[in-house]
């Protein structure tokens, strides 16, 4: 069994690592993040979201089409997009779980 | 090379981290009065029907609105109108509730020094042009405002002069910027953008003498010269000049995030443009509500439009440098106390290389010339 983080954890890690906010604010964001919740509702502004998606592009070595940006509103939506591009496996669990999808 | 690689460059990473501290600006616009001493050609306020409202001059009501706006997440107010300096109690009310913002004024009446908003003072030309475009409320020829503006705001670090280029006043900018420089003030540039329904003698549209493109090229060349000649006084980058004098409007180049246009996840959901009676109309929610979007090269619009397009500018390091210059410049124009970088990251040569790129030519949506391979 791999110790590598699953896709959702990886996305969360990139997101929280990219934020230029105080530790308290980042903690609040971490607590309000859910796989399906809108990132903008979790205290992330639109430019932070753009910054995050650009880092995801680099991390997953994928170029996200401009038209897709408006659809990538949640971690799940991003993961689904990446999965469709065969860049990452999509877990079924909540954030922070270590469940790996098996195939 | 990708976005994270650009950030590893100490200079680019440093500027990015500096500007990023301001990503959380949430702005809206408020016409605080429909009164003005002047009726200038080219004034955006007296276009459309937004001035045909009954002003709310009750400072307590403005306090209440600002409280509501603050609760809505707004942390930066743009106070315009006709002439905001004529309603000092309302400015005070706004400042007490939301202490970051900008006031747009003709500069003829000083604004109280305790209101530490940015103050943008409009300039339409030198003594030959300003007094033609400026008109009194009775339609008679108006004053040449610059001497009074400079006198009223001497040694006032809140002030940025805004020189609006039109097809007639390009050469007049030399005298204006020279005077502003001598007084130790800052100046930035605007490009006249036609209103939706009524033409103006200031419009850049086709004339007998010159095409719109030629006018824009002349303006761009003059902007470049001013940047070189007055590096400490002119708040404008080469990339600012490029995008604001591009043959395509800002919306056609980039799309537009304001609610009135395409909308978007940030400003597209939060920006409102309140009238002097404290109402706002969804269809008008943008920084210059009666401007023809297909002609919009407005400096305030660009500040939101270009700045919001980080992803478009992450396609190459040169574009990212240009974007950093633009946002760094924009913040120095709008945010009190913000110090911009001493040197540009994107040179004139870089910008002129952009101009050589092929344009995709889709006039209806943002064409994204920057999508072309650098």
Tab-separated table of C-alpha atoms in Angstrom:
chain	number	residue	atom	x	y	z
A	1	UNK	CA	0.000	0.000	0.000
A	2	UNK	CA	1.469	3.326	-1.013
A	3	UNK	CA	2.180	6.030	1.552
A	4	UNK	CA	1.730	8.698	-1.091
A	5	UNK	CA	-1.114	11.106	-0.329
A	6	UNK	CA	-4.251	10.620	-2.347
A	7	UNK	CA	-5.385	13.231	-4.818
A	8	UNK	CA	-7.689	15.067	-2.453
A	9	UNK	CA	-5.028	15.324	0.227
A	10	UNK	CA	-2.527	16.453	-2.328
A	11	UNK	CA	-4.839	19.175	-3.552
A	12	UNK	CA	-5.556	20.325	-0.028
A	13	UNK	CA	-1.860	20.418	0.740
A	14	UNK	CA	-1.112	22.499	-2.365
A	15	UNK	CA	-3.955	24.853	-1.556
A	16	UNK	CA	-3.062	25.451	2.074
A	17	UNK	CA	0.615	25.708	1.222
A	18	UNK	CA	-0.076	28.360	-1.378
A	19	UNK	CA	-2.056	30.695	0.853
A	20	UNK	CA	-0.326	33.864	1.967
A	21	UNK	CA	-2.467	34.345	5.053
A	22	UNK	CA	-1.964	34.258	8.794
A	23	UNK	CA	-1.823	30.831	10.497
A	24	UNK	CA	-5.159	31.560	12.154
A	25	UNK	CA	-6.881	32.276	8.862
A	26	UNK	CA	-5.335	29.221	7.263
A	27	UNK	CA	-6.578	27.123	10.170
A	28	UNK	CA	-10.092	28.477	9.668
A	29	UNK	CA	-9.918	27.726	5.959
A	30	UNK	CA	-8.650	24.212	6.652
A	31	UNK	CA	-11.571	23.593	8.994
A	32	UNK	CA	-14.146	24.834	6.526
A	33	UNK	CA	-12.789	22.946	3.524
A	34	UNK	CA	-14.901	20.075	2.279
A	35	UNK	CA	-14.508	18.127	-0.948
A	36	UNK	CA	-17.663	19.564	-2.447
A	37	UNK	CA	-17.780	22.977	-0.816
A	38	UNK	CA	-17.131	26.033	-2.938
A	39	UNK	CA	-13.584	27.186	-2.336
A	40	UNK	CA	-14.696	30.802	-2.520
A	41	UNK	CA	-17.063	30.106	0.372
A	42	UNK	CA	-14.197	28.764	2.465
A	43	UNK	CA	-12.491	32.143	2.639
A	44	UNK	CA	-10.367	31.855	-0.489
A	45	UNK	CA	-10.546	34.821	-2.832
A	46	UNK	CA	-10.633	34.583	-6.594
A	47	UNK	CA	-6.973	35.444	-7.120
A	48	UNK	CA	-5.937	32.932	-4.456
A	49	UNK	CA	-7.992	30.392	-6.354
A	50	UNK	CA	-6.217	31.298	-9.581
A	51	UNK	CA	-2.851	31.023	-7.849
A	52	UNK	CA	-3.856	27.591	-6.551
A	53	UNK	CA	-4.950	26.354	-9.969
A	54	UNK	CA	-1.694	27.512	-11.533
A	55	UNK	CA	0.209	25.561	-8.888
A	56	UNK	CA	-1.986	22.528	-9.575
A	57	UNK	CA	-1.091	22.826	-13.243
A	58	UNK	CA	2.580	22.707	-12.383
A	59	UNK	CA	2.273	19.982	-9.765
A	60	UNK	CA	0.172	17.688	-11.925
A	61	UNK	CA	1.869	18.715	-15.155
A	62	UNK	CA	-1.385	19.526	-16.834
A	63	UNK	CA	-2.546	22.638	-18.620
A	64	UNK	CA	-6.053	23.600	-17.556
A	65	UNK	CA	-8.055	25.112	-20.386
A	66	UNK	CA	-9.179	28.692	-19.766
A	67	UNK	CA	-12.796	27.697	-20.335
A	68	UNK	CA	-12.562	25.169	-17.508
A	69	UNK	CA	-11.557	27.630	-14.803
A	70	UNK	CA	-15.099	28.767	-13.949
A	71	UNK	CA	-16.161	25.132	-13.434
A	72	UNK	CA	-13.386	24.324	-10.980
A	73	UNK	CA	-15.154	25.674	-7.932
A	74	UNK	CA	-14.439	22.867	-5.445
A	75	UNK	CA	-11.665	20.421	-4.671
A	76	UNK	CA	-13.877	17.621	-5.995
A	77	UNK	CA	-14.437	19.449	-9.251
A	78	UNK	CA	-10.714	19.949	-9.668
A	79	UNK	CA	-9.972	16.332	-8.832
A	80	UNK	CA	-12.610	15.119	-11.252
A	81	UNK	CA	-11.114	17.302	-13.950
A	82	UNK	CA	-7.636	15.973	-13.235
A	83	UNK	CA	-8.910	12.399	-13.162
A	84	UNK	CA	-10.493	12.904	-16.539
A	85	UNK	CA	-7.114	14.030	-17.735
A	86	UNK	CA	-5.666	10.894	-16.085
A	87	UNK	CA	-3.421	12.872	-13.808
A	88	UNK	CA	-4.558	11.548	-10.472
A	89	UNK	CA	-6.770	8.957	-8.813
A	90	UNK	CA	-9.925	10.222	-7.193
A	91	UNK	CA	-10.657	9.090	-3.632
A	92	UNK	CA	-14.140	8.599	-2.313
A	93	UNK	CA	-13.422	9.725	1.253
A	94	UNK	CA	-13.525	13.067	2.954
A	95	UNK	CA	-10.603	15.396	3.293
A	96	UNK	CA	-7.900	14.086	5.548
A	97	UNK	CA	-8.733	10.396	5.091
A	98	UNK	CA	-6.099	8.117	3.750
A	99	UNK	CA	-8.479	5.941	1.815
A	100	UNK	CA	-6.990	4.919	-1.497
A	101	UNK	CA	-9.139	4.023	-4.414
A	102	UNK	CA	-8.284	0.518	-5.501
A	103	UNK	CA	-8.793	-0.810	-8.907
B	1	UNK	CA	8.719	26.798	-17.161
B	2	UNK	CA	5.533	27.188	-15.189
B	3	UNK	CA	4.065	29.544	-12.664
B	4	UNK	CA	5.877	28.039	-9.673
B	5	UNK	CA	9.154	28.273	-11.587
B	6	UNK	CA	8.630	32.000	-12.146
B	7	UNK	CA	8.128	32.445	-8.425
B	8	UNK	CA	11.525	30.882	-7.724
B	9	UNK	CA	13.130	33.922	-9.318
B	10	UNK	CA	13.861	36.130	-6.274
B	11	UNK	CA	12.749	39.315	-8.022
B	12	UNK	CA	9.530	37.951	-9.510
B	13	UNK	CA	8.731	35.994	-6.361
B	14	UNK	CA	9.365	39.050	-4.214
B	15	UNK	CA	7.085	41.325	-6.215
B	16	UNK	CA	4.410	38.646	-6.385
B	17	UNK	CA	4.450	38.191	-2.608
B	18	UNK	CA	4.245	41.954	-2.185
B	19	UNK	CA	1.227	42.432	-4.423
B	20	UNK	CA	-0.430	39.296	-3.121
B	21	UNK	CA	-0.985	40.910	0.241
B	22	UNK	CA	-3.608	43.021	-1.554
B	23	UNK	CA	-5.493	40.197	-3.279
B	24	UNK	CA	-8.202	40.578	-0.666
B	25	UNK	CA	-9.379	44.007	-1.808
B	26	UNK	CA	-13.186	43.969	-2.169
B	27	UNK	CA	-14.401	47.158	-3.770
B	28	UNK	CA	-17.583	48.847	-4.810
B	29	UNK	CA	-18.448	52.293	-6.166
B	30	UNK	CA	-20.698	54.981	-4.743
B	31	UNK	CA	-21.956	58.176	-6.352
B	32	UNK	CA	-22.139	60.317	-3.242
B	33	UNK	CA	-23.795	63.289	-4.919
B	34	UNK	CA	-25.258	64.386	-8.230
B	35	UNK	CA	-24.086	67.950	-7.709
B	36	UNK	CA	-21.078	69.496	-9.427
B	37	UNK	CA	-19.812	72.995	-10.173
B	38	UNK	CA	-18.970	71.864	-13.703
B	39	UNK	CA	-20.522	70.088	-16.679
B	40	UNK	CA	-17.436	68.903	-18.530
B	41	UNK	CA	-17.333	67.287	-21.934
B	42	UNK	CA	-16.363	63.722	-21.311
B	43	UNK	CA	-17.683	63.504	-17.755
B	44	UNK	CA	-18.988	59.981	-17.239
B	45	UNK	CA	-21.394	60.989	-14.508
B	46	UNK	CA	-23.837	62.920	-16.650
B	47	UNK	CA	-24.240	60.054	-19.119
B	48	UNK	CA	-27.243	57.728	-18.893
B	49	UNK	CA	-29.855	58.322	-16.226
B	50	UNK	CA	-27.896	57.737	-13.040
B	51	UNK	CA	-27.728	61.447	-12.236
B	52	UNK	CA	-31.510	61.737	-12.358
B	53	UNK	CA	-31.993	60.623	-8.787
B	54	UNK	CA	-32.786	62.457	-5.601
B	55	UNK	CA	-29.606	62.605	-3.541
B	56	UNK	CA	-29.618	61.148	-0.087
B	57	UNK	CA	-27.676	63.717	1.929
B	58	UNK	CA	-28.319	62.159	5.322
B	59	UNK	CA	-24.914	61.207	6.705
B	60	UNK	CA	-26.521	58.669	9.051
B	61	UNK	CA	-27.995	56.810	6.094
B	62	UNK	CA	-24.539	56.679	4.520
B	63	UNK	CA	-23.114	55.368	7.794
B	64	UNK	CA	-25.722	52.635	7.699
B	65	UNK	CA	-25.032	51.773	4.058
B	66	UNK	CA	-21.306	51.557	4.739
B	67	UNK	CA	-21.895	49.298	7.718
B	68	UNK	CA	-23.969	47.013	5.504
B	69	UNK	CA	-21.297	47.117	2.834
B	70	UNK	CA	-18.623	46.219	5.353
B	71	UNK	CA	-20.708	43.268	6.475
B	72	UNK	CA	-21.005	42.287	2.818
B	73	UNK	CA	-17.211	42.078	2.714
B	74	UNK	CA	-16.496	45.399	1.012
B	75	UNK	CA	-13.217	46.837	2.281
B	76	UNK	CA	-12.442	49.470	-0.368
B	77	UNK	CA	-14.816	52.216	-1.502
B	78	UNK	CA	-14.680	54.305	-4.650
B	79	UNK	CA	-16.462	57.587	-3.969
B	80	UNK	CA	-17.474	59.392	-7.095
B	81	UNK	CA	-20.490	61.224	-8.345
B	82	UNK	CA	-20.589	64.283	-9.822
B	83	UNK	CA	-18.297	66.056	-7.293
B	84	UNK	CA	-17.693	64.280	-3.947
B	85	UNK	CA	-15.852	67.246	-2.396
B	86	UNK	CA	-19.219	69.039	-2.212
B	87	UNK	CA	-20.537	66.573	0.384
B	88	UNK	CA	-17.827	66.442	3.107
B	89	UNK	CA	-20.105	64.953	5.781
B	90	UNK	CA	-20.838	61.964	3.573
B	91	UNK	CA	-17.158	61.451	2.851
B	92	UNK	CA	-16.533	61.543	6.588
B	93	UNK	CA	-19.305	59.002	7.196
B	94	UNK	CA	-17.862	56.622	4.622
B	95	UNK	CA	-14.336	57.004	5.963
B	96	UNK	CA	-15.405	56.240	9.518
B	97	UNK	CA	-16.937	52.946	8.434
B	98	UNK	CA	-14.560	51.765	5.682
B	99	UNK	CA	-11.164	53.502	5.914
B	100	UNK	CA	-9.716	52.368	2.581
B	101	UNK	CA	-10.786	53.873	-0.685
B	102	UNK	CA	-10.480	56.474	-3.364
B	103	UNK	CA	-12.260	59.738	-4.110
B	104	UNK	CA	-12.626	61.000	-7.676
B	105	UNK	CA	-12.662	64.790	-7.774
B	106	UNK	CA	-12.110	67.777	-10.017
B	107	UNK	CA	-9.845	69.153	-7.306
B	108	UNK	CA	-11.431	72.596	-7.116
B	109	UNK	CA	-12.509	72.195	-3.505
B	110	UNK	CA	-10.060	70.644	-1.000
B	111	UNK	CA	-11.088	67.477	0.794
B	112	UNK	CA	-10.478	67.417	4.558
B	113	UNK	CA	-6.966	66.173	5.344
B	114	UNK	CA	-8.175	63.661	7.925
B	115	UNK	CA	-9.864	61.603	5.210
B	116	UNK	CA	-6.961	59.404	4.228
B	117	UNK	CA	-8.397	58.013	1.046
B	118	UNK	CA	-6.525	58.145	-2.220
B	119	UNK	CA	-7.666	61.208	-4.145
B	120	UNK	CA	-7.744	61.042	-7.936
B	121	UNK	CA	-7.867	64.479	-9.517
B	122	UNK	CA	-9.076	64.642	-13.106
B	123	UNK	CA	-7.096	66.567	-15.704
B	124	UNK	CA	-8.398	66.930	-19.234
B	125	UNK	CA	-5.624	68.932	-20.876
B	126	UNK	CA	-3.394	71.976	-20.525
B	127	UNK	CA	-4.637	75.564	-20.539
B	128	UNK	CA	-5.695	75.227	-24.165
B	129	UNK	CA	-7.671	72.005	-23.713
B	130	UNK	CA	-8.817	71.845	-20.105
B	131	UNK	CA	-10.702	75.113	-20.348
B	132	UNK	CA	-12.436	73.930	-23.531
B	133	UNK	CA	-13.578	70.578	-22.163
B	134	UNK	CA	-14.449	72.032	-18.777
B	135	UNK	CA	-17.761	73.832	-18.787
B	136	UNK	CA	-19.723	75.607	-16.110
B	137	UNK	CA	-23.163	74.310	-15.191
B	138	UNK	CA	-24.679	77.080	-17.342
B	139	UNK	CA	-22.772	75.801	-20.375
B	140	UNK	CA	-20.251	78.621	-20.454
B	141	UNK	CA	-16.547	78.021	-20.821
B	142	UNK	CA	-15.042	76.554	-17.674
B	143	UNK	CA	-11.842	77.250	-15.755
B	144	UNK	CA	-8.368	75.876	-16.364
B	145	UNK	CA	-8.299	73.703	-13.281
B	146	UNK	CA	-4.694	72.551	-12.918
B	147	UNK	CA	-3.290	75.644	-11.115
B	148	UNK	CA	-6.072	75.485	-8.532
B	149	UNK	CA	-5.763	71.728	-8.193
B	150	UNK	CA	-2.034	72.014	-7.495
B	151	UNK	CA	-2.605	74.831	-5.015
B	152	UNK	CA	-5.396	73.029	-3.164
B	153	UNK	CA	-3.410	69.840	-2.738
B	154	UNK	CA	0.132	71.072	-2.243
B	155	UNK	CA	2.316	68.490	-0.453
B	156	UNK	CA	-0.660	66.154	-0.144
B	157	UNK	CA	0.444	62.547	-0.489
B	158	UNK	CA	-3.110	61.316	-1.007
B	159	UNK	CA	-3.224	62.718	-4.505
B	160	UNK	CA	-2.744	61.094	-7.891
B	161	UNK	CA	-3.554	63.215	-10.938
B	162	UNK	CA	-5.346	61.364	-13.716
B	163	UNK	CA	-4.705	62.704	-17.196
B	164	UNK	CA	-7.315	61.480	-19.656
B	165	UNK	CA	-6.023	61.242	-23.195
B	166	UNK	CA	-8.333	61.978	-26.066
B	167	UNK	CA	-7.505	62.412	-29.712
B	168	UNK	CA	-7.046	66.171	-29.334
B	169	UNK	CA	-4.939	66.551	-26.212
B	170	UNK	CA	-2.009	64.204	-26.773
B	171	UNK	CA	0.619	66.936	-27.037
B	172	UNK	CA	-0.863	68.899	-24.146
B	173	UNK	CA	0.267	66.261	-21.676
B	174	UNK	CA	3.847	67.580	-21.744
B	175	UNK	CA	2.945	70.833	-19.997
B	176	UNK	CA	0.634	69.107	-17.558
B	177	UNK	CA	3.043	66.389	-16.457
B	178	UNK	CA	5.864	68.928	-16.219
B	179	UNK	CA	3.787	71.050	-13.824
B	180	UNK	CA	2.705	68.049	-11.766
B	181	UNK	CA	6.322	66.868	-11.585
B	182	UNK	CA	7.528	70.294	-10.445
B	183	UNK	CA	5.037	70.174	-7.589
B	184	UNK	CA	6.242	66.744	-6.508
B	185	UNK	CA	2.967	65.011	-7.344
B	186	UNK	CA	2.186	61.749	-9.120
B	187	UNK	CA	0.215	61.327	-12.318
B	188	UNK	CA	-1.303	58.366	-14.114
B	189	UNK	CA	-3.096	58.071	-17.431
B	190	UNK	CA	-6.579	57.310	-18.613
B	191	UNK	CA	-7.775	56.841	-22.188
B	192	UNK	CA	-11.097	58.433	-23.056
B	193	UNK	CA	-13.697	55.724	-23.573
B	194	UNK	CA	-16.911	56.608	-25.322
B	195	UNK	CA	-20.228	56.412	-23.528
B	196	UNK	CA	-22.894	54.045	-24.843
B	197	UNK	CA	-25.458	56.334	-26.369
B	198	UNK	CA	-24.030	59.782	-26.828
B	199	UNK	CA	-20.952	60.641	-28.788
B	200	UNK	CA	-18.379	63.094	-27.510
B	201	UNK	CA	-15.913	65.329	-29.250
B	202	UNK	CA	-13.309	63.516	-27.174
B	203	UNK	CA	-14.056	60.065	-28.585
B	204	UNK	CA	-11.291	58.249	-30.345
B	205	UNK	CA	-13.597	57.118	-33.152
B	206	UNK	CA	-12.773	57.671	-36.801
B	207	UNK	CA	-12.225	61.273	-37.773
B	208	UNK	CA	-11.389	62.895	-41.054
B	209	UNK	CA	-7.825	63.455	-39.968
B	210	UNK	CA	-6.972	60.219	-38.247
B	211	UNK	CA	-8.118	56.662	-37.633
B	212	UNK	CA	-8.773	55.386	-34.126
B	213	UNK	CA	-5.757	53.088	-34.380
B	214	UNK	CA	-3.509	55.988	-35.323
B	215	UNK	CA	-4.828	58.032	-32.388
B	216	UNK	CA	-4.107	55.140	-30.060
B	217	UNK	CA	-0.597	54.694	-31.430
B	218	UNK	CA	0.084	58.388	-30.929
B	219	UNK	CA	-1.183	58.177	-27.358
B	220	UNK	CA	0.913	55.073	-26.662
B	221	UNK	CA	4.054	56.732	-27.979
B	222	UNK	CA	3.412	59.761	-25.784
B	223	UNK	CA	2.819	57.538	-22.739
B	224	UNK	CA	6.143	55.796	-23.367
B	225	UNK	CA	7.869	59.166	-23.548
B	226	UNK	CA	6.312	60.355	-20.310
B	227	UNK	CA	7.370	57.132	-18.544
B	228	UNK	CA	10.969	57.743	-19.633
B	229	UNK	CA	11.011	61.499	-19.021
B	230	UNK	CA	9.302	61.466	-15.609
B	231	UNK	CA	10.039	58.082	-14.041
B	232	UNK	CA	9.433	59.320	-10.496
B	233	UNK	CA	6.204	61.161	-11.238
B	234	UNK	CA	4.417	58.961	-13.774
B	235	UNK	CA	2.607	55.954	-12.310
B	236	UNK	CA	2.298	53.879	-15.444
B	237	UNK	CA	4.138	50.863	-16.845
B	238	UNK	CA	4.929	49.962	-20.433
B	239	UNK	CA	2.401	47.178	-20.200
B	240	UNK	CA	-0.246	49.613	-18.949
B	241	UNK	CA	0.386	51.678	-22.060
B	242	UNK	CA	0.211	48.610	-24.265
B	243	UNK	CA	-3.112	47.225	-23.092
B	244	UNK	CA	-4.844	50.596	-22.742
B	245	UNK	CA	-3.946	51.706	-26.275
B	246	UNK	CA	-4.456	48.335	-27.940
B	247	UNK	CA	-6.767	48.522	-30.971
B	248	UNK	CA	-9.101	46.196	-29.091
B	249	UNK	CA	-10.899	47.381	-25.990
B	250	UNK	CA	-10.027	45.904	-22.609
B	251	UNK	CA	-13.080	43.675	-22.726
B	252	UNK	CA	-12.189	42.376	-26.163
B	253	UNK	CA	-8.662	41.624	-25.053
B	254	UNK	CA	-9.428	40.004	-21.729
B	255	UNK	CA	-13.143	39.676	-21.112
B	256	UNK	CA	-14.554	41.677	-18.226
B	257	UNK	CA	-15.246	40.441	-14.694
B	258	UNK	CA	-17.697	43.173	-13.680
B	259	UNK	CA	-21.326	42.114	-13.066
B	260	UNK	CA	-22.528	44.362	-15.906
B	261	UNK	CA	-20.388	42.420	-18.366
B	262	UNK	CA	-19.406	38.777	-18.139
B	263	UNK	CA	-19.162	38.585	-14.385
B	264	UNK	CA	-16.739	36.329	-12.604
B	265	UNK	CA	-16.098	34.570	-9.333
B	266	UNK	CA	-14.619	37.578	-7.532
B	267	UNK	CA	-15.623	41.115	-8.376
B	268	UNK	CA	-18.391	39.751	-10.585
B	269	UNK	CA	-20.407	38.724	-7.565
B	270	UNK	CA	-19.586	41.529	-5.149
B	271	UNK	CA	-19.142	44.777	-7.055
B	272	UNK	CA	-22.002	47.266	-6.918
B	273	UNK	CA	-22.288	50.759	-8.306
B	274	UNK	CA	-24.520	52.770	-5.995
B	275	UNK	CA	-26.275	55.898	-7.098
B	276	UNK	CA	-26.625	59.022	-4.996
B	277	UNK	CA	-29.962	57.762	-3.637
B	278	UNK	CA	-28.271	54.616	-2.244
B	279	UNK	CA	-29.763	52.255	-4.806
B	280	UNK	CA	-27.929	50.163	-7.337
B	281	UNK	CA	-29.023	48.505	-10.551
B	282	UNK	CA	-27.571	45.119	-11.456
B	283	UNK	CA	-27.204	46.004	-15.126
B	284	UNK	CA	-25.072	49.021	-14.232
B	285	UNK	CA	-22.719	47.407	-11.761
B	286	UNK	CA	-19.331	48.352	-13.142
B	287	UNK	CA	-16.825	51.146	-12.540
B	288	UNK	CA	-18.002	53.318	-15.459
B	289	UNK	CA	-21.591	52.145	-15.957
B	290	UNK	CA	-22.467	54.042	-19.134
B	291	UNK	CA	-19.296	53.349	-21.065
B	292	UNK	CA	-19.535	51.454	-24.340
B	293	UNK	CA	-17.777	48.176	-23.433
B	294	UNK	CA	-16.488	47.836	-26.988
B	295	UNK	CA	-14.604	51.104	-26.475
B	296	UNK	CA	-13.609	50.698	-22.839
B	297	UNK	CA	-9.987	51.519	-22.122
B	298	UNK	CA	-10.756	53.158	-18.799
B	299	UNK	CA	-8.007	53.102	-16.180
B	300	UNK	CA	-10.298	51.991	-13.384
B	301	UNK	CA	-11.711	49.173	-15.504
B	302	UNK	CA	-8.236	47.990	-16.408
B	303	UNK	CA	-7.265	47.829	-12.775
B	304	UNK	CA	-9.861	45.141	-12.220
B	305	UNK	CA	-9.842	43.504	-15.646
B	306	UNK	CA	-6.112	43.012	-16.169
B	307	UNK	CA	-5.349	42.299	-12.533
B	308	UNK	CA	-7.935	39.529	-12.381
B	309	UNK	CA	-6.386	37.738	-15.357
B	310	UNK	CA	-3.461	36.124	-13.588
B	311	UNK	CA	-3.890	32.822	-15.401
B	312	UNK	CA	-3.750	34.448	-18.825
B	313	UNK	CA	-0.475	36.055	-17.821
B	314	UNK	CA	1.062	32.862	-16.474
B	315	UNK	CA	1.524	31.523	-19.992
B	316	UNK	CA	5.032	32.883	-20.254
B	317	UNK	CA	7.522	34.531	-17.956
B	318	UNK	CA	7.447	37.697	-20.033
B	319	UNK	CA	3.692	37.964	-19.684
B	320	UNK	CA	3.953	37.293	-15.974
B	321	UNK	CA	6.512	40.098	-15.656
B	322	UNK	CA	4.129	42.388	-17.529
B	323	UNK	CA	1.279	41.450	-15.204
B	324	UNK	CA	3.428	42.074	-12.128
B	325	UNK	CA	4.284	45.527	-13.477
B	326	UNK	CA	0.621	46.241	-14.121
B	327	UNK	CA	-0.607	45.165	-10.687
B	328	UNK	CA	2.303	46.850	-8.905
B	329	UNK	CA	1.450	50.062	-10.760
B	330	UNK	CA	-2.273	49.711	-10.127
B	331	UNK	CA	-1.752	49.277	-6.392
B	332	UNK	CA	0.465	52.368	-6.231
B	333	UNK	CA	-2.308	54.356	-7.927
B	334	UNK	CA	-5.121	53.117	-5.700
B	335	UNK	CA	-3.762	52.114	-2.313
B	336	UNK	CA	-2.491	54.697	0.158
B	337	UNK	CA	1.058	54.000	1.253
B	338	UNK	CA	1.788	51.342	-1.343
B	339	UNK	CA	5.278	51.742	-2.782
B	340	UNK	CA	5.780	50.425	-6.269
B	341	UNK	CA	9.001	48.871	-7.541
B	342	UNK	CA	11.748	51.185	-8.755
B	343	UNK	CA	12.392	49.260	-11.957
B	344	UNK	CA	9.975	47.720	-14.419
B	345	UNK	CA	10.095	43.971	-14.948
B	346	UNK	CA	8.803	44.267	-18.507
B	347	UNK	CA	10.623	46.672	-20.805
B	348	UNK	CA	9.383	48.660	-23.749
B	349	UNK	CA	11.108	46.129	-26.001
B	350	UNK	CA	9.225	43.296	-24.294
B	351	UNK	CA	5.961	45.141	-24.767
B	352	UNK	CA	6.654	45.878	-28.400
B	353	UNK	CA	7.327	42.188	-28.917
B	354	UNK	CA	3.789	41.551	-27.612
B	355	UNK	CA	2.492	43.909	-30.234
B	356	UNK	CA	3.963	41.737	-32.937
B	357	UNK	CA	2.049	38.702	-31.802
B	358	UNK	CA	-0.840	37.609	-33.998
B	359	UNK	CA	-4.263	38.304	-32.627
B	360	UNK	CA	-6.832	35.528	-32.763
B	361	UNK	CA	-9.344	38.048	-33.984
B	362	UNK	CA	-12.468	36.902	-32.182
B	363	UNK	CA	-14.035	40.268	-31.564
B	364	UNK	CA	-16.949	39.055	-29.498
B	365	UNK	CA	-15.144	37.329	-26.675
B	366	UNK	CA	-11.810	38.013	-25.141
B	367	UNK	CA	-9.335	37.241	-27.856
B	368	UNK	CA	-6.398	36.600	-25.593
B	369	UNK	CA	-3.572	37.681	-27.876
B	370	UNK	CA	-1.496	36.432	-24.996
B	371	UNK	CA	-2.538	32.884	-25.869
B	372	UNK	CA	-0.337	33.127	-28.918
B	373	UNK	CA	3.021	31.482	-28.519
B	374	UNK	CA	5.575	33.907	-27.092
